[in-house]
Structure formats: structure tokens, C-alpha cells
């Protein structure tokens, strides 16, 4: 999601008092000591991956809840599933602020027509940054935009079956 950052787990060969606190205060999210047991590694990874899985589930619910209420035309869903990847690719490969603005505007319209507010909001942010000539800032949003698109695409694919 927006503001997402990579989880960092400190791994140290030292097990000195205060190491864990030092790692956490230095910005680490968690701490493991070598040699790492498979169980300790599994527990740590599951803890942090669970948060990401729950976040993806929330994004998925955001897509499917409004869709369940819409009287979706299978034709419109089919168009999105067929044309959406190209619209996303146009954003990802845009070479300047104007083309990223135009491409984001197109995908935003598709997202709004299907009631996918999270994707539409991200497209709107990219479009606005493009309009302001802030190409690099717009590009910084593309990871979140691609992820949101993929969640929507999978949910729509399942609903279309």
C-alpha cells in the first residue's frame, strides 16, 4: 500500500545484552541471532509476512466489496481484463510527465467505471504529479499502482469466472 516499506530483520553473530534494543532503535523491525534455527526464521518471517497478507486481503476486500454491489457488465469487466494490462504498461513505460499523466488518466477512468476506488486514487495521484511536471515523484508511486492493479485484476478475473 501507500507508504509501504521493506521490513528489515537484523541478523547478528553476537548475542550481547542490548543488541536487540540497539537494532530496533537503529530502525530494524526485528532481530535474530546466528546461528538461526529454522523455527526462529519461520516464526519471524510468518510474523512479518502475515501483516502483508492481511494488507493484501484488505485491498482485495476493497475491490470485491464495491464490485459485489455493482451490476457489472461482463463486457466491461472483460474490457478491463483485456485492456487494463496495456493501460498499466503505458504508465510504467512513460518517458515524460505528460505521457504518464495521460496514461494514468486512462487507467483511472477504467478503475472508476468498475468501482475500484483504491486503484483510481493511485492513478489520480500519478496523474496529478504528471500534470505538475513531477515525473520522478509520479514514478515513485508506480510500485504501489502496479500492486493495486494486480489485486484488482485477480479479483475481477475470479468474479468473471
Short mmCIF file of C-alpha atoms in Angstrom, two decimals:
data_model
loop_
_atom_site.label_atom_id
_atom_site.label_comp_id
_atom_site.label_asym_id
_atom_site.label_seq_id
_atom_site.Cartn_x
_atom_site.Cartn_y
_atom_site.Cartn_z
CA UNK A 1 0.00 0.00 0.00
CA UNK A 2 0.89 3.65 0.07
CA UNK A 3 3.78 4.31 2.39
CA UNK A 4 4.81 0.67 2.34
CA UNK A 5 8.42 -0.04 3.16
CA UNK A 6 10.59 -3.12 3.24
CA UNK A 7 10.75 -4.97 6.54
CA UNK A 8 14.29 -5.21 7.90
CA UNK A 9 15.35 -8.04 10.22
CA UNK A 10 18.78 -7.67 11.85
CA UNK A 11 20.89 -10.80 11.82
CA UNK A 12 23.93 -10.83 14.08
CA UNK A 13 26.53 -13.32 15.23
CA UNK A 14 26.74 -11.51 18.56
CA UNK A 15 24.21 -12.05 21.32
CA UNK A 16 25.21 -9.29 23.67
CA UNK A 17 22.88 -7.56 26.09
CA UNK A 18 21.21 -4.57 24.47
CA UNK A 19 21.83 -5.77 20.88
CA UNK A 20 18.13 -6.23 20.20
CA UNK A 21 17.28 -2.76 21.55
CA UNK A 22 20.14 -1.23 19.54
CA UNK A 23 18.94 -2.90 16.34
CA UNK A 24 15.34 -1.79 16.89
CA UNK A 25 16.39 1.78 17.74
CA UNK A 26 18.56 1.81 14.58
CA UNK A 27 15.42 1.20 12.52
CA UNK A 28 15.30 -2.58 12.30
CA UNK A 29 11.88 -4.20 12.58
CA UNK A 30 13.07 -7.41 14.20
CA UNK A 31 16.21 -9.21 15.35
CA UNK A 32 17.66 -12.72 15.02
CA UNK A 33 20.90 -14.20 16.38
CA UNK A 34 23.15 -16.60 14.46
CA UNK A 35 23.10 -19.50 14.20
CA UNK A 36 19.46 -19.10 13.22
CA UNK A 37 17.22 -22.09 13.71
CA UNK A 38 14.69 -22.89 11.01
CA UNK A 39 11.90 -22.48 13.58
CA UNK A 40 13.08 -18.99 14.62
CA UNK A 41 13.41 -17.92 10.99
CA UNK A 42 9.98 -19.34 10.11
CA UNK A 43 8.34 -17.62 13.08
CA UNK A 44 9.92 -14.27 12.22
CA UNK A 45 9.05 -14.48 8.52
CA UNK A 46 5.48 -15.56 9.23
CA UNK A 47 5.07 -12.68 11.66
CA UNK A 48 6.07 -10.08 9.06
CA UNK A 49 4.53 -11.78 6.04
CA UNK A 50 1.22 -12.12 7.89
CA UNK A 51 0.98 -8.33 8.04
CA UNK A 52 1.49 -8.13 4.27
CA UNK A 53 -1.03 -10.90 3.61
CA UNK A 54 -3.60 -9.13 5.78
CA UNK A 55 -2.93 -5.86 3.94
CA UNK A 56 -3.43 -7.59 0.58
CA UNK A 57 -6.65 -9.15 1.88
CA UNK A 58 -7.89 -5.68 2.90
CA UNK A 59 -7.05 -4.34 -0.58
CA UNK A 60 -8.84 -7.31 -2.12
CA UNK A 61 -11.92 -6.61 0.02
CA UNK A 62 -11.81 -3.00 -1.14
CA UNK A 63 -12.00 -4.25 -4.72
CA UNK A 64 -14.56 -7.01 -4.27
CA UNK A 65 -16.98 -5.29 -1.87
CA UNK A 66 -17.92 -2.45 -4.26
CA UNK A 67 -17.89 -4.89 -7.18
CA UNK A 68 -20.33 -7.20 -5.46
CA UNK A 69 -22.77 -4.30 -5.15
CA UNK A 70 -22.34 -3.12 -8.74
CA UNK A 71 -24.35 -4.60 -11.51
CA UNK A 72 -21.23 -5.28 -13.54
CA UNK A 73 -21.48 -5.79 -17.19
CA UNK A 74 -19.43 -8.86 -18.10
CA UNK A 75 -18.46 -6.93 -21.22
CA UNK A 76 -16.99 -4.05 -19.16
CA UNK A 77 -15.12 -6.48 -16.90
CA UNK A 78 -13.82 -8.28 -19.97
CA UNK A 79 -12.63 -4.99 -21.48
CA UNK A 80 -10.78 -4.12 -18.28
CA UNK A 81 -9.15 -7.55 -18.14
CA UNK A 82 -8.12 -7.26 -21.80
CA UNK A 83 -7.11 -3.57 -21.97
CA UNK A 84 -6.06 -2.87 -18.37
CA UNK A 85 -2.63 -4.52 -18.63
CA UNK A 86 -1.81 -2.35 -21.68
CA UNK A 87 -3.03 0.75 -19.83
CA UNK A 88 -0.78 -0.15 -16.88
CA UNK A 89 2.15 -0.85 -19.20
CA UNK A 90 1.70 2.60 -20.79
CA UNK A 91 2.07 4.16 -17.33
CA UNK A 92 5.08 2.01 -16.42
CA UNK A 93 6.91 2.83 -19.66
CA UNK A 94 6.01 6.53 -19.87
CA UNK A 95 9.06 8.65 -20.72
CA UNK A 96 7.83 12.04 -19.51
CA UNK A 97 5.37 13.79 -17.21
CA UNK A 98 2.77 14.40 -19.92
CA UNK A 99 2.63 10.78 -21.09
CA UNK A 100 2.47 9.43 -17.52
CA UNK A 101 -0.37 11.89 -16.80
CA UNK A 102 -2.32 10.83 -19.88
CA UNK A 103 -1.82 7.10 -19.26
CA UNK A 104 -2.76 7.37 -15.57
CA UNK A 105 -5.90 9.32 -16.54
CA UNK A 106 -6.96 6.49 -18.88
CA UNK A 107 -6.49 3.74 -16.25
CA UNK A 108 -8.21 5.91 -13.63
CA UNK A 109 -11.30 6.07 -15.85
CA UNK A 110 -11.32 2.29 -16.20
CA UNK A 111 -10.97 1.82 -12.43
CA UNK A 112 -13.77 4.28 -11.71
CA UNK A 113 -16.09 2.61 -14.21
CA UNK A 114 -15.69 -0.65 -12.30
CA UNK A 115 -15.83 0.85 -8.81
CA UNK A 116 -12.21 0.21 -7.81
CA UNK A 117 -11.52 3.26 -5.60
CA UNK A 118 -8.02 2.33 -4.37
CA UNK A 119 -6.67 1.91 -7.89
CA UNK A 120 -8.48 5.05 -9.07
CA UNK A 121 -6.96 7.06 -6.21
CA UNK A 122 -3.41 5.92 -7.02
CA UNK A 123 -3.98 6.71 -10.70
CA UNK A 124 -5.25 10.14 -9.72
CA UNK A 125 -2.12 10.79 -7.64
CA UNK A 126 0.14 9.79 -10.55
CA UNK A 127 -1.95 11.88 -12.95
CA UNK A 128 -1.74 14.94 -10.67
CA UNK A 129 2.03 14.61 -10.27
CA UNK A 130 2.36 14.29 -14.05
CA UNK A 131 0.24 17.39 -14.52
CA UNK A 132 2.57 19.27 -12.13
CA UNK A 133 5.59 18.07 -14.15
CA UNK A 134 6.82 15.91 -11.25
CA UNK A 135 7.75 12.88 -13.36
CA UNK A 136 10.15 11.25 -10.85
CA UNK A 137 7.68 11.66 -7.99
CA UNK A 138 5.00 10.09 -10.18
CA UNK A 139 7.33 7.18 -10.97
CA UNK A 140 7.84 6.64 -7.22
CA UNK A 141 4.14 5.67 -7.00
CA UNK A 142 4.33 3.01 -9.70
CA UNK A 143 5.15 0.07 -7.42
CA UNK A 144 2.01 0.68 -5.36
CA UNK A 145 -0.01 1.30 -8.51
CA UNK A 146 1.15 -1.96 -10.11
CA UNK A 147 0.38 -3.90 -6.96
CA UNK A 148 -3.10 -2.37 -6.65
CA UNK A 149 -3.76 -3.11 -10.31
CA UNK A 150 -2.75 -6.75 -9.87
CA UNK A 151 -5.03 -7.19 -6.83
CA UNK A 152 -7.93 -5.72 -8.82
CA UNK A 153 -7.13 -7.81 -11.90
CA UNK A 154 -7.05 -11.06 -9.90
CA UNK A 155 -10.29 -10.23 -8.08
CA UNK A 156 -12.06 -9.34 -11.32
CA UNK A 157 -10.76 -12.47 -13.02
CA UNK A 158 -12.18 -14.61 -10.23
CA UNK A 159 -15.51 -12.76 -10.27
CA UNK A 160 -15.73 -13.12 -14.05
CA UNK A 161 -15.40 -16.92 -13.86
#
